[in-house]
Short mmCIF file of C-alpha atoms in Angstrom, two decimals:
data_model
loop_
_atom_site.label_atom_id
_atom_site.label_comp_id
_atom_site.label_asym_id
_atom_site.label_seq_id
_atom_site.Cartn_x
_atom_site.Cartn_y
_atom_site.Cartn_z
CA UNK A 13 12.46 61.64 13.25
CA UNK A 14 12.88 60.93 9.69
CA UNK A 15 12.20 57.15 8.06
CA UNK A 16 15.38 55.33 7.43
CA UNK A 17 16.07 55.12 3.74
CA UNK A 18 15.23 51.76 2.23
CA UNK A 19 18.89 49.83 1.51
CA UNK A 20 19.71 49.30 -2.08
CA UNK A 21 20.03 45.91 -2.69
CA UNK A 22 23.55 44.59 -4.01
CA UNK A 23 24.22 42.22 -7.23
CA UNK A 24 26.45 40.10 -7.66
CA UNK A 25 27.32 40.28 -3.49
CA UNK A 26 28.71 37.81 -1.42
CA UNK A 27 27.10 34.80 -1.00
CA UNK A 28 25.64 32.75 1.91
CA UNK A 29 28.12 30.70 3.10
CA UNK A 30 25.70 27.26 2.54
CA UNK A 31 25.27 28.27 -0.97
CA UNK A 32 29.20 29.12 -1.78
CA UNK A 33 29.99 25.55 -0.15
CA UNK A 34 27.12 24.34 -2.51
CA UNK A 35 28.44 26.13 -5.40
CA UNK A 36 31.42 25.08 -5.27
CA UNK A 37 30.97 21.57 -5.02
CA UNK A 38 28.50 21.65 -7.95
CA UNK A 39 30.69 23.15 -10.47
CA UNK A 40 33.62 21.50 -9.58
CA UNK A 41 32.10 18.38 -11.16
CA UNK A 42 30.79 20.17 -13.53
CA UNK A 43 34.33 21.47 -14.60
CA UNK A 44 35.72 17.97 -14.41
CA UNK A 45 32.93 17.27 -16.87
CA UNK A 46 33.40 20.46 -18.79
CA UNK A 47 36.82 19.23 -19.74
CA UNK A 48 35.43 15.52 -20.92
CA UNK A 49 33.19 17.38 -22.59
CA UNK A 50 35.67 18.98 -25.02
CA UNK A 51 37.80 16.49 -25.05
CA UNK A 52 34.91 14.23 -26.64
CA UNK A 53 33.93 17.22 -29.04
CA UNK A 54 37.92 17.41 -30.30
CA UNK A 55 37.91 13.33 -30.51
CA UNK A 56 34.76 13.53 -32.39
CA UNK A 57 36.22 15.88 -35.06
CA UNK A 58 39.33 14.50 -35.37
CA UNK A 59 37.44 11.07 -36.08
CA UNK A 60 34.98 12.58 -38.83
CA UNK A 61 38.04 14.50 -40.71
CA UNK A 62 40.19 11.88 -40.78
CA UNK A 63 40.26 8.63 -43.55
CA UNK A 64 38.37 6.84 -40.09
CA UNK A 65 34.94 8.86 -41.10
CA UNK A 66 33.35 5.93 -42.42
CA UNK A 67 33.56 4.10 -38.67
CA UNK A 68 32.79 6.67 -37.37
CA UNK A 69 29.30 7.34 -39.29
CA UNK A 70 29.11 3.45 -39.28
CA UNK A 71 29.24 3.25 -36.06
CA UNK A 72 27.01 6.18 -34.62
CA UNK A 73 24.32 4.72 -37.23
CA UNK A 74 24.40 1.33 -35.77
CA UNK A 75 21.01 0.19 -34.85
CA UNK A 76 20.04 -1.45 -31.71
CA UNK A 77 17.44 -1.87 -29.02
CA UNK A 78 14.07 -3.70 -28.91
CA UNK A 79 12.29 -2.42 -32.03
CA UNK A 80 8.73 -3.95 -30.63
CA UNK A 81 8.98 -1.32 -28.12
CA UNK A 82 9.40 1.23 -30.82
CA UNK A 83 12.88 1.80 -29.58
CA UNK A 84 15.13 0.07 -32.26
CA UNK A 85 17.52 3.70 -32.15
CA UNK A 86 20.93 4.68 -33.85
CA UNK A 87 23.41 5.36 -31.26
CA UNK A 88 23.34 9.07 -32.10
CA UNK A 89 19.54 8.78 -31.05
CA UNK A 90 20.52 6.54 -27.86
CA UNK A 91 23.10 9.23 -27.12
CA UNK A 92 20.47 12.15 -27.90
CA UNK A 93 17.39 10.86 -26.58
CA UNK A 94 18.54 8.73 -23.79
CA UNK A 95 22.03 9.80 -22.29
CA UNK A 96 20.56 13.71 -22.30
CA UNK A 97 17.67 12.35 -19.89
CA UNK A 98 20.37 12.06 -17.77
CA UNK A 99 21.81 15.51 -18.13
CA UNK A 100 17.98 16.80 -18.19
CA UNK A 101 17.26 15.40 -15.39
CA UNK A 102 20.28 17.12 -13.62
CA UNK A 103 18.87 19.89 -14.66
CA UNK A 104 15.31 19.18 -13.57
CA UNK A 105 17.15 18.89 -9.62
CA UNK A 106 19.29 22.04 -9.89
CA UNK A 107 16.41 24.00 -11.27
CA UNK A 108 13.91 22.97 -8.47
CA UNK A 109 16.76 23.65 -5.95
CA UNK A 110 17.15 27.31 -7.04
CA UNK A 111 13.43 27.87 -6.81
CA UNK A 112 12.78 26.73 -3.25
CA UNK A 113 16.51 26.88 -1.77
CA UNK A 114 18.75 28.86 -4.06
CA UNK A 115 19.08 32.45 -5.93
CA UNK A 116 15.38 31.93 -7.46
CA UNK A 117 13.63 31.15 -3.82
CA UNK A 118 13.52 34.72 -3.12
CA UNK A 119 11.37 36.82 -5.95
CA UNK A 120 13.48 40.30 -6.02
CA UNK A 121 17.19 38.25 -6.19
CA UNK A 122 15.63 36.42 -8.94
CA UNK A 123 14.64 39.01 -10.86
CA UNK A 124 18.06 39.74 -12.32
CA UNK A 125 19.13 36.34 -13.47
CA UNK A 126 15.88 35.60 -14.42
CA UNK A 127 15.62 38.50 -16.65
CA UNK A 128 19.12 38.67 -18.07
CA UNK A 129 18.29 34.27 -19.29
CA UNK A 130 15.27 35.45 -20.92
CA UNK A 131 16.74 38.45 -22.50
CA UNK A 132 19.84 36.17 -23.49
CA UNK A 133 17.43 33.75 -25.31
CA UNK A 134 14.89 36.40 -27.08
CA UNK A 135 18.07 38.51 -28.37
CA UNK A 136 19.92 35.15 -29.98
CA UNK A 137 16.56 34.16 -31.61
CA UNK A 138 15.96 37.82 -33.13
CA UNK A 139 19.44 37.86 -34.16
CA UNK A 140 18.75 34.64 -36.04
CA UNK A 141 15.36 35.42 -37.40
CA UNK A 142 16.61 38.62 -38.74
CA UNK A 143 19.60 36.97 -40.93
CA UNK A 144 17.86 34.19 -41.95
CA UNK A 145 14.79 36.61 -43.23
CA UNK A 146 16.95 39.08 -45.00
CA UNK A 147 19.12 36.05 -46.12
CA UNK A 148 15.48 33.68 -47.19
CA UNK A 149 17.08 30.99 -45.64
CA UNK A 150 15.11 28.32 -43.27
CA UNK A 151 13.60 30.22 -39.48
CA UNK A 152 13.07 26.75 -38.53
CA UNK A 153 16.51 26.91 -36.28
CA UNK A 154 15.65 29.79 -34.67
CA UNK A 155 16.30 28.09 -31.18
CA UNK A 156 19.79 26.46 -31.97
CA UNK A 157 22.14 29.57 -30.54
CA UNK A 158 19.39 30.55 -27.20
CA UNK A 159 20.98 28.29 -24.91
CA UNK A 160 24.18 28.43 -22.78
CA UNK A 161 25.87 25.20 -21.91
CA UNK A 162 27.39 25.49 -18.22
CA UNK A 163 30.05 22.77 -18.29
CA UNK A 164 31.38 23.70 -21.67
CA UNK A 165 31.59 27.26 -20.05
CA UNK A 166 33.45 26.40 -17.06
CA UNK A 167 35.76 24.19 -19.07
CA UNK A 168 36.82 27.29 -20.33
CA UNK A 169 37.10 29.01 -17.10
CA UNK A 170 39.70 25.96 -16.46
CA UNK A 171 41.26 26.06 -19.27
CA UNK A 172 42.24 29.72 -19.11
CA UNK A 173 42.95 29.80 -15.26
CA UNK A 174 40.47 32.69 -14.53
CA UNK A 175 39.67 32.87 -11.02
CA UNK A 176 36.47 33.87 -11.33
CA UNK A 177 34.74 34.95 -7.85
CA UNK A 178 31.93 32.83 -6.60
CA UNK A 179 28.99 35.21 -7.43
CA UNK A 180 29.58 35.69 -10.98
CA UNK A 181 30.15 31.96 -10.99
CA UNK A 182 26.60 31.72 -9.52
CA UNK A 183 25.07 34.15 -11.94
CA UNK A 184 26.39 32.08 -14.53
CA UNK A 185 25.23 28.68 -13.15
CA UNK A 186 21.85 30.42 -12.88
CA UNK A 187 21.20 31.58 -15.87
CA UNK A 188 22.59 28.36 -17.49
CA UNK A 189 19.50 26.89 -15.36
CA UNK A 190 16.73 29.57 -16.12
CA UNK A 191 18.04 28.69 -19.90
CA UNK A 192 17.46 24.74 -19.44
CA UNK A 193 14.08 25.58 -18.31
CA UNK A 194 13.10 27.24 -21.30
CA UNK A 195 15.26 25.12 -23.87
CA UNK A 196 12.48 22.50 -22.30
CA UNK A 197 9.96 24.02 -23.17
CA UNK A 198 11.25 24.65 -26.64
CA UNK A 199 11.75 20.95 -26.83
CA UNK A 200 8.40 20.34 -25.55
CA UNK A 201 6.24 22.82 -27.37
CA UNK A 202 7.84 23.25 -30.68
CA UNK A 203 9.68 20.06 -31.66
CA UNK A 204 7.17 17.42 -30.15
CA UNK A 205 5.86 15.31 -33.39
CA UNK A 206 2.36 13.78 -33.63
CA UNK A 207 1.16 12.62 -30.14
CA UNK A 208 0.54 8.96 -29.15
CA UNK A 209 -2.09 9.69 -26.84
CA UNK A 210 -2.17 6.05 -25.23
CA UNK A 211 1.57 6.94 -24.75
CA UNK A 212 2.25 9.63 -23.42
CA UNK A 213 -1.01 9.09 -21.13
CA UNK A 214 0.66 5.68 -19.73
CA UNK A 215 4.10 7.91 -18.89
CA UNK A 216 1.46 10.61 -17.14
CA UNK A 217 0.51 7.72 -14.73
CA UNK A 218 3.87 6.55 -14.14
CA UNK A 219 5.05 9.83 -13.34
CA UNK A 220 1.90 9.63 -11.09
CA UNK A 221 3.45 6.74 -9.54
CA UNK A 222 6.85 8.27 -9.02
CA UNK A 223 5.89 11.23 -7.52
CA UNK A 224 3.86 9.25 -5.27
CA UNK A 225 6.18 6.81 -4.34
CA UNK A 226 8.68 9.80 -3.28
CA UNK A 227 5.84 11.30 -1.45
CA UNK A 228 5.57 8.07 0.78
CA UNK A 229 9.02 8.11 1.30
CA UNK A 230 9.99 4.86 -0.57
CA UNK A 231 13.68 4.16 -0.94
CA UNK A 232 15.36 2.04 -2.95
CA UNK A 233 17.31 2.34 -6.78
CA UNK A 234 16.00 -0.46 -7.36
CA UNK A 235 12.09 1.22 -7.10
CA UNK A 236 12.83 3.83 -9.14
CA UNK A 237 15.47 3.15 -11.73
CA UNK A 238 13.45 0.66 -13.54
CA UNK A 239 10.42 3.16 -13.34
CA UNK A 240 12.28 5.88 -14.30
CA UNK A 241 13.74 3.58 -17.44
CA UNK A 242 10.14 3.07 -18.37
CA UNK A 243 9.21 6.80 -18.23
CA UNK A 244 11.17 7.76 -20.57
CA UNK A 245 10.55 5.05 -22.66
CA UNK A 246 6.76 5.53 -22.62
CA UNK A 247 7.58 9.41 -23.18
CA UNK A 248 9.74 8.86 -26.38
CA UNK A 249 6.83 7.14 -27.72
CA UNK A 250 4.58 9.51 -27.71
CA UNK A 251 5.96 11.27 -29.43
CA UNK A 252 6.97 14.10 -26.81
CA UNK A 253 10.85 14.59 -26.77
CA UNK A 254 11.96 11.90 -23.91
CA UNK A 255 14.64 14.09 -22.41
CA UNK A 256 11.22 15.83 -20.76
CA UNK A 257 11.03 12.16 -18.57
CA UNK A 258 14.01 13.56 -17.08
CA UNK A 259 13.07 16.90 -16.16
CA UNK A 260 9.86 16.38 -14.65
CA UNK A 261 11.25 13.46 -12.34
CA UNK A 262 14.34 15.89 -11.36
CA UNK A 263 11.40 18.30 -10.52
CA UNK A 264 9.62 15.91 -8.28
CA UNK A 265 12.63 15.61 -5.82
CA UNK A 266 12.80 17.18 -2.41
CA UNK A 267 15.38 19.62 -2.39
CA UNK A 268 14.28 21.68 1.01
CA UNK A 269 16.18 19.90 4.29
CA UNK A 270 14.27 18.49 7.37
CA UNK A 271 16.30 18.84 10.58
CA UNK A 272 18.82 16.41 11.10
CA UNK A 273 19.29 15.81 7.86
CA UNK A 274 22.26 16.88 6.10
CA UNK A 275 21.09 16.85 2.38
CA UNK A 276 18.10 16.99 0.80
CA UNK A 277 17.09 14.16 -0.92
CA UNK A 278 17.50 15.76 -4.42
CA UNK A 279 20.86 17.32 -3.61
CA UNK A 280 21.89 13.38 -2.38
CA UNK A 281 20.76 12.13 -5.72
CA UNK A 282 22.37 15.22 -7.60
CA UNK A 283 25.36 14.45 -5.94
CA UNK A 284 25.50 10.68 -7.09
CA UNK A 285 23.76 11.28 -10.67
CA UNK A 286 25.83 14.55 -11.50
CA UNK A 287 29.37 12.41 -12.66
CA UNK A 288 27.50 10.13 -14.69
CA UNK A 289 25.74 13.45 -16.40
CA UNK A 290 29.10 15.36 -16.59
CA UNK A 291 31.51 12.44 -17.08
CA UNK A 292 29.55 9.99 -19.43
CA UNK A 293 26.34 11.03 -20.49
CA UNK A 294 27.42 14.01 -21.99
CA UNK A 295 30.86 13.36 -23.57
CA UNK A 296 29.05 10.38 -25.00
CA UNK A 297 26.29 12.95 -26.52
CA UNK A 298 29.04 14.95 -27.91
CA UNK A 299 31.25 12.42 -29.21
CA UNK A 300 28.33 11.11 -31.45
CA UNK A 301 26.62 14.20 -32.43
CA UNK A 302 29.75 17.07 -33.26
CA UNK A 303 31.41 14.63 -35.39
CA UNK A 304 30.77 17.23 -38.59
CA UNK A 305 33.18 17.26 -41.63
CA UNK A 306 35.11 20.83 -41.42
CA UNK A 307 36.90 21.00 -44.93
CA UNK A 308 38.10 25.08 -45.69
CA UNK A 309 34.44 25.02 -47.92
CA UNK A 310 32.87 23.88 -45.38
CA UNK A 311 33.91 26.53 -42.74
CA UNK A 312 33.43 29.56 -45.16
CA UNK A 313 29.63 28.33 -45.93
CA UNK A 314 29.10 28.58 -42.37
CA UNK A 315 29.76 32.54 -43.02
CA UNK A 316 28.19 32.27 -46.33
CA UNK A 317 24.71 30.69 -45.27
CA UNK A 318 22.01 32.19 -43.62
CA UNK A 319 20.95 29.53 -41.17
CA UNK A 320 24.71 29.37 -40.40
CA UNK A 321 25.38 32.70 -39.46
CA UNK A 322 22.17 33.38 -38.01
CA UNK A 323 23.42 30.86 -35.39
CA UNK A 324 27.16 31.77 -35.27
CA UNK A 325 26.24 35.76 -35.15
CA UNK A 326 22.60 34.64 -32.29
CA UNK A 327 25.51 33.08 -29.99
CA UNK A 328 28.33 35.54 -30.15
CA UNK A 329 26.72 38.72 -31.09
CA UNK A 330 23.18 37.80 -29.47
CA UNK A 331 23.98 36.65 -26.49
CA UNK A 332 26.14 39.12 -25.07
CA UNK A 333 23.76 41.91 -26.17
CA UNK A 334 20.86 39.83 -24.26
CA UNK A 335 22.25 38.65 -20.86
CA UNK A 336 24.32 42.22 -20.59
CA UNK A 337 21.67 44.14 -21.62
CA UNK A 338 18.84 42.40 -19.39
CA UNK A 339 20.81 42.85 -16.56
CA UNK A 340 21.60 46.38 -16.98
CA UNK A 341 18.14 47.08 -17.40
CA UNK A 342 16.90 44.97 -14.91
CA UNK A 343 19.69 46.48 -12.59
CA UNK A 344 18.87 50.04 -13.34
CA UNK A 345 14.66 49.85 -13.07
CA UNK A 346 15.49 47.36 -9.42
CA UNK A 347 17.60 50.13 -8.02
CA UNK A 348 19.81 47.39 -7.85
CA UNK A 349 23.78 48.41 -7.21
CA UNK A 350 26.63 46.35 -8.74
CA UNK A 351 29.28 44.91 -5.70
CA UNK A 352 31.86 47.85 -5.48
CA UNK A 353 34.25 45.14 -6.23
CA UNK A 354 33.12 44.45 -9.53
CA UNK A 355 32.12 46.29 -12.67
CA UNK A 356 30.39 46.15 -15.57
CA UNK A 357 32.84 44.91 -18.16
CA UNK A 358 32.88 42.00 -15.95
CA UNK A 359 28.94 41.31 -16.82
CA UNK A 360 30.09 41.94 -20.09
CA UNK A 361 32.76 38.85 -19.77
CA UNK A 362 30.10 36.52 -19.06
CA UNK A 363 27.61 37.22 -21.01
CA UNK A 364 30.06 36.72 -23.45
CA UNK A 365 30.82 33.44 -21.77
CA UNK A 366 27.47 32.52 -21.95
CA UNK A 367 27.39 32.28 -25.97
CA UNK A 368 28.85 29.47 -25.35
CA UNK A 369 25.99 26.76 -26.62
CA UNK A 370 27.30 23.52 -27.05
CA UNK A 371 24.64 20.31 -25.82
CA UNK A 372 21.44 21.86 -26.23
CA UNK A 373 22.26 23.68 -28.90
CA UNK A 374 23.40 20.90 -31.05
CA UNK A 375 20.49 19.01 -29.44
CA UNK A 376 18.30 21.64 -30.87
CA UNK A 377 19.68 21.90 -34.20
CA UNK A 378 19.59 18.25 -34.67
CA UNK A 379 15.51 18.60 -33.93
CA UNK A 380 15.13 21.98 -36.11
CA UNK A 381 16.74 20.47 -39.57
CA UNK A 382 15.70 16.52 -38.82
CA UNK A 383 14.75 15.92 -42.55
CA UNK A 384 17.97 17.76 -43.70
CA UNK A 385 21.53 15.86 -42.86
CA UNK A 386 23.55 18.07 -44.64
CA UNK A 387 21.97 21.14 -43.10
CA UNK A 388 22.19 19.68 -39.83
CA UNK A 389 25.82 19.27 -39.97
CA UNK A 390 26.44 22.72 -40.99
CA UNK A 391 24.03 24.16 -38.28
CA UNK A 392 26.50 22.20 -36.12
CA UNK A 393 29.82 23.38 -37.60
CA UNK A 394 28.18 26.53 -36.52
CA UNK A 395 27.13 25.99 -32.97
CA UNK A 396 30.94 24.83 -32.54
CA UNK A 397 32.40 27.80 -34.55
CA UNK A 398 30.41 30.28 -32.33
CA UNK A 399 31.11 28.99 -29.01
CA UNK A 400 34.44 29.13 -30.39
CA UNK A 401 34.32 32.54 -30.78
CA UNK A 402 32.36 33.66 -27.74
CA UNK A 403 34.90 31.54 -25.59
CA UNK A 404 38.16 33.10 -27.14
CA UNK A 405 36.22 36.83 -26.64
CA UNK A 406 35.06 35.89 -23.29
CA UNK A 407 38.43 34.08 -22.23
CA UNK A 408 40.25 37.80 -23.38
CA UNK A 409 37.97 39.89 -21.17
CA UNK A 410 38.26 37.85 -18.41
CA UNK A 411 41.83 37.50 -18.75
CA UNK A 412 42.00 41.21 -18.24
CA UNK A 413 40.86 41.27 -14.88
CA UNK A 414 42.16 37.79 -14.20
CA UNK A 415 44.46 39.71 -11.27
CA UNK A 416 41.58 41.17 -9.72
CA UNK A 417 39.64 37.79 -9.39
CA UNK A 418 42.42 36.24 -7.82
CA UNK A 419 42.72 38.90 -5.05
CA UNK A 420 38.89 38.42 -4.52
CA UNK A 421 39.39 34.80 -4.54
CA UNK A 422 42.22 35.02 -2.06
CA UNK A 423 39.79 37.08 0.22
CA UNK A 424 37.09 34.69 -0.16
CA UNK A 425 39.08 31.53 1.02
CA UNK A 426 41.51 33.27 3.33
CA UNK A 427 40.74 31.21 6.77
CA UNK A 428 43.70 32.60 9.25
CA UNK A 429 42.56 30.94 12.10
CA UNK A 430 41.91 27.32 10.23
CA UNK A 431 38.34 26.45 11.58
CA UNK A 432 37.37 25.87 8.07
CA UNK A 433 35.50 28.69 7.49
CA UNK A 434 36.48 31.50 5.40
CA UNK A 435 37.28 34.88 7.51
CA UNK A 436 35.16 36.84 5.38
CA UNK A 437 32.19 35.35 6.93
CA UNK A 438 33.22 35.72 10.51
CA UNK A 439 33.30 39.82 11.24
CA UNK A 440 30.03 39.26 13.20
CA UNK A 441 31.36 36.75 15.61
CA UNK A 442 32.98 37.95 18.93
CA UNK A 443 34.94 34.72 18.97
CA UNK A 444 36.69 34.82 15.74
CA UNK A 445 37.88 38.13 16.76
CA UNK A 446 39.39 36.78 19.94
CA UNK A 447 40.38 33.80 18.07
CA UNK A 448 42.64 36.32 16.00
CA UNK A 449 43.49 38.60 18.98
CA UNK A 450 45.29 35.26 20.34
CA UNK A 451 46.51 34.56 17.28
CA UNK A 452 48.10 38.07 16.51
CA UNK A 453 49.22 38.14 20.46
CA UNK A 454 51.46 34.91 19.54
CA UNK A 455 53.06 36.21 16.62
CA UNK A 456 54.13 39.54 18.27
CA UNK A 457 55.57 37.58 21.13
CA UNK A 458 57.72 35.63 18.26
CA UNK A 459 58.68 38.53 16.78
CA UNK A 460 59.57 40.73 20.44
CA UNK A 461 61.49 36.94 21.05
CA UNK A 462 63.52 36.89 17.83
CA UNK A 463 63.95 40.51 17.77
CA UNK A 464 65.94 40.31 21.48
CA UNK A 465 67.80 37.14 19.95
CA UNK A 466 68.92 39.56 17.17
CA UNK A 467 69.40 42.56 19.27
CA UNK A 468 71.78 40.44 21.15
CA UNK A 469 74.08 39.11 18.20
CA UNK A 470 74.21 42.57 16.86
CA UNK A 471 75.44 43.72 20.60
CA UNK A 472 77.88 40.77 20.77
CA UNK A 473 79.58 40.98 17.65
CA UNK A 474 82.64 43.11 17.67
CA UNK A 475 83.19 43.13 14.17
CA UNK A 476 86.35 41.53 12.48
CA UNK A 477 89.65 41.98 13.95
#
């Protein structure tokens, strides 16, 4: 008897059911937060190109903080270096998640998203490097338009109304993670300044000390706040970026379940630390770093420069190229097939979507051009004006199958017989099917009833005189 052929796998299928529920209660924050997020970035312009600039560079240079702990900061800094360990840190959670419970646990799933990120960030930075070579302006920013920011994305998914079914949303989420992963070690490898050994060797040890403390099983915010405060203090000393505090301690969380328990540990924390990341930390970050003057001069330099539009042409241009053209690959030499439901174009749509770089990117291009304001600000005009334009070319192809989604949406959440979980995931159990059988049986015996009540007027009616 002939071997069974081995089963192609699918991408972009269905998804568990523990991992839609998951899903969706993730980026539904992280919408909320998507939308504070650009309504900071609009306040923040419309406060620097207005006659109110001057408070509002007075009061994002405002100094404060206990300068004989070396952290006398600006409020841009506080909001750079301190709210983003927050966000980071987020990040650090949802990252170890997908590696021991999510789409990375499992080596072959990963293999697509995995490859489409890193293609997504190696095609932005070539883009960049090429323009700013042939234009001899600075390569230093050559990391500003490699990463995707996720809320900002899925405020745009509101914003539009797109419908977008639960696995491309989780393709998206993951390669907005896989990119966080390597934006930190951007951070941490090419923009850490001279090294405080005694430093950073004192925030070793009290990472020590909270990865121990978890390990015991010590509870308490009260434990781990204040250590976690002096982390990332100790880390911004020494000269490594402090945002890394964050990540490492959102990597030390448990994020596999024990029985009985309902969440993980780090999915309980994500769930209480993820609104003050979406709702406060980052608006905040925003409202005090995309503040940039956008006169008409301004806006053509950014087409005009080569740093500029190495970074508007790396996030509109080089990301789609990347993430589409990873995944294609990656898809073609896995054998993997694409979910008859979907097609390409819709790959297309968010790789498109994820040119969107907003946080890290600005993050990045305030680190790239420190000793250069003016730069700065126009690497920033740019990070805005390009996830501009990927959003408005990502919003149109979506928008194009926008009636599709919704019918795949409809199918997702359709629950007929109301036990709360979708139908779609219930063809394998017997019961469901009787549960329906019942259900079907009732409405036939409605419709036999009203069809007699109607057969009956119709015979009783003798028309009008």
């Amino acid at each position: 008897m002939a071997a069974p052929k081995n089963r192609r796998s699918v991408f972009l299928g269905r998804l568990p059911l523990p991992e839609r529920n998951y899903l969706a209660e993730a980026l539904r924050t992280e919408t909320v937060g998507g939308v504070l997020l650009l309504v900071a970035a609009v306040a923040a312009l419309i406060w620097a190109n207005t006659p109110l600039r001057d408070s509002y560079e007075t009061i994002r240079g405002f100094h404060l903080g206990p300068g004989s702990l070396g952290l006398d900061l600006s409020v841009q800094h506080w909001a750079a270096d301190g709210l983003l360990a927050v966000f980071f840190f987020v990040a650090g959670i949802e990252l170890k998640r997908e590696l021991v419970a999510g789409e990375l646990r499992d080596p072959k799933a990963a293999a697509l998203p995995v490859i489409a990120a890193i293609c997504g960030m190696a095609a932005p930075a070539l883009v960049y490097f090429t323009v700013a070579k042939t234009g001899g302006g600075a390569l230093d920013g050559w990391a500003v338009p490699t990463a995707t920011d996720i809320a900002f994305a899925l405020a745009v998914l509101a914003v539009i109304g797109t419908a977008l079914p639960s696995a491309l949303r989780a393709f998206l989420l993951t390669l907005a993670v896989v990119d966080d992963l390597f934006a930190i070690l951007i951070i941490a490898v090419f923009f850490t300044s001279e090294l405080n050994f005694a430093a950073l060797g004192f925030a070793v040890l009290g990472l020590a000390v909270f990865w121990l403390l978890l390990r015991k099983g010590v509870r308490g915010w009260y434990v781990y706040v204040p250590l976690a405060i002096v982390n990332w203090a100790l880390m911004y000393n020494s000269g490594v970026h402090a945002t890394i505090a964050g990540v490492a301690m959102g990597l030390m969380l448990r994020c596999t379940r024990h029985e009985g328990e309902r969440y993980s540990p780090g999915e309980h924390i994500e769930h209480m630390v993820r609104p003050l990341s979406a709702g406060l930390a980052v608006p905040l970050f925003a409202l005090f770093s995309a503040g940039v003057a956008l006169s008409g001069g301004a806006l053509s330099d950014v087409f005009r420069k080569p740093e500029t539009l190495g970074v508007v042409l790396g996030l509109v241009v080089g990301k789609a190229i990347g993430v589409f053209g990873g995944t294609w690959l990656a898809a073609r030499f896995t054998k993997a097939e694409l979910n008859p439901d979907l097609e390409w174009p819709d790959v297309l749509a968010v790789a498109s979507l994820a040119g969107i770089g907003f946080t890290v990117s600005l993050l990045i291009g305030e680190l790239a051009f420190a000793g250069d304001q003016l730069l700065t600000d126009e690497v920033k005009a740019a990070v805005l004006i390009g996830s501009l334009i990927a959003a408005v070319i990502a919003g149109t192809l979506l928008k194009l199958r926008d009636n599709k989604y919704k019918k795949l949406c409809a199918d997702e959440d359709r629950d007929e017989d109301q036990d709360g979980i979708p139908d779609i995931y219930e063809q394998g159990n017997p019961d469901y099917h009787l549960r329906m059988a019942a259900i079907h049986e009732a409405k036939a015996a409605e419709h036999r009833r009203l069809a007699e009540v109607a057969s009956g007027h119709t015979t009783g009616d003798d028309g009008p005189a």
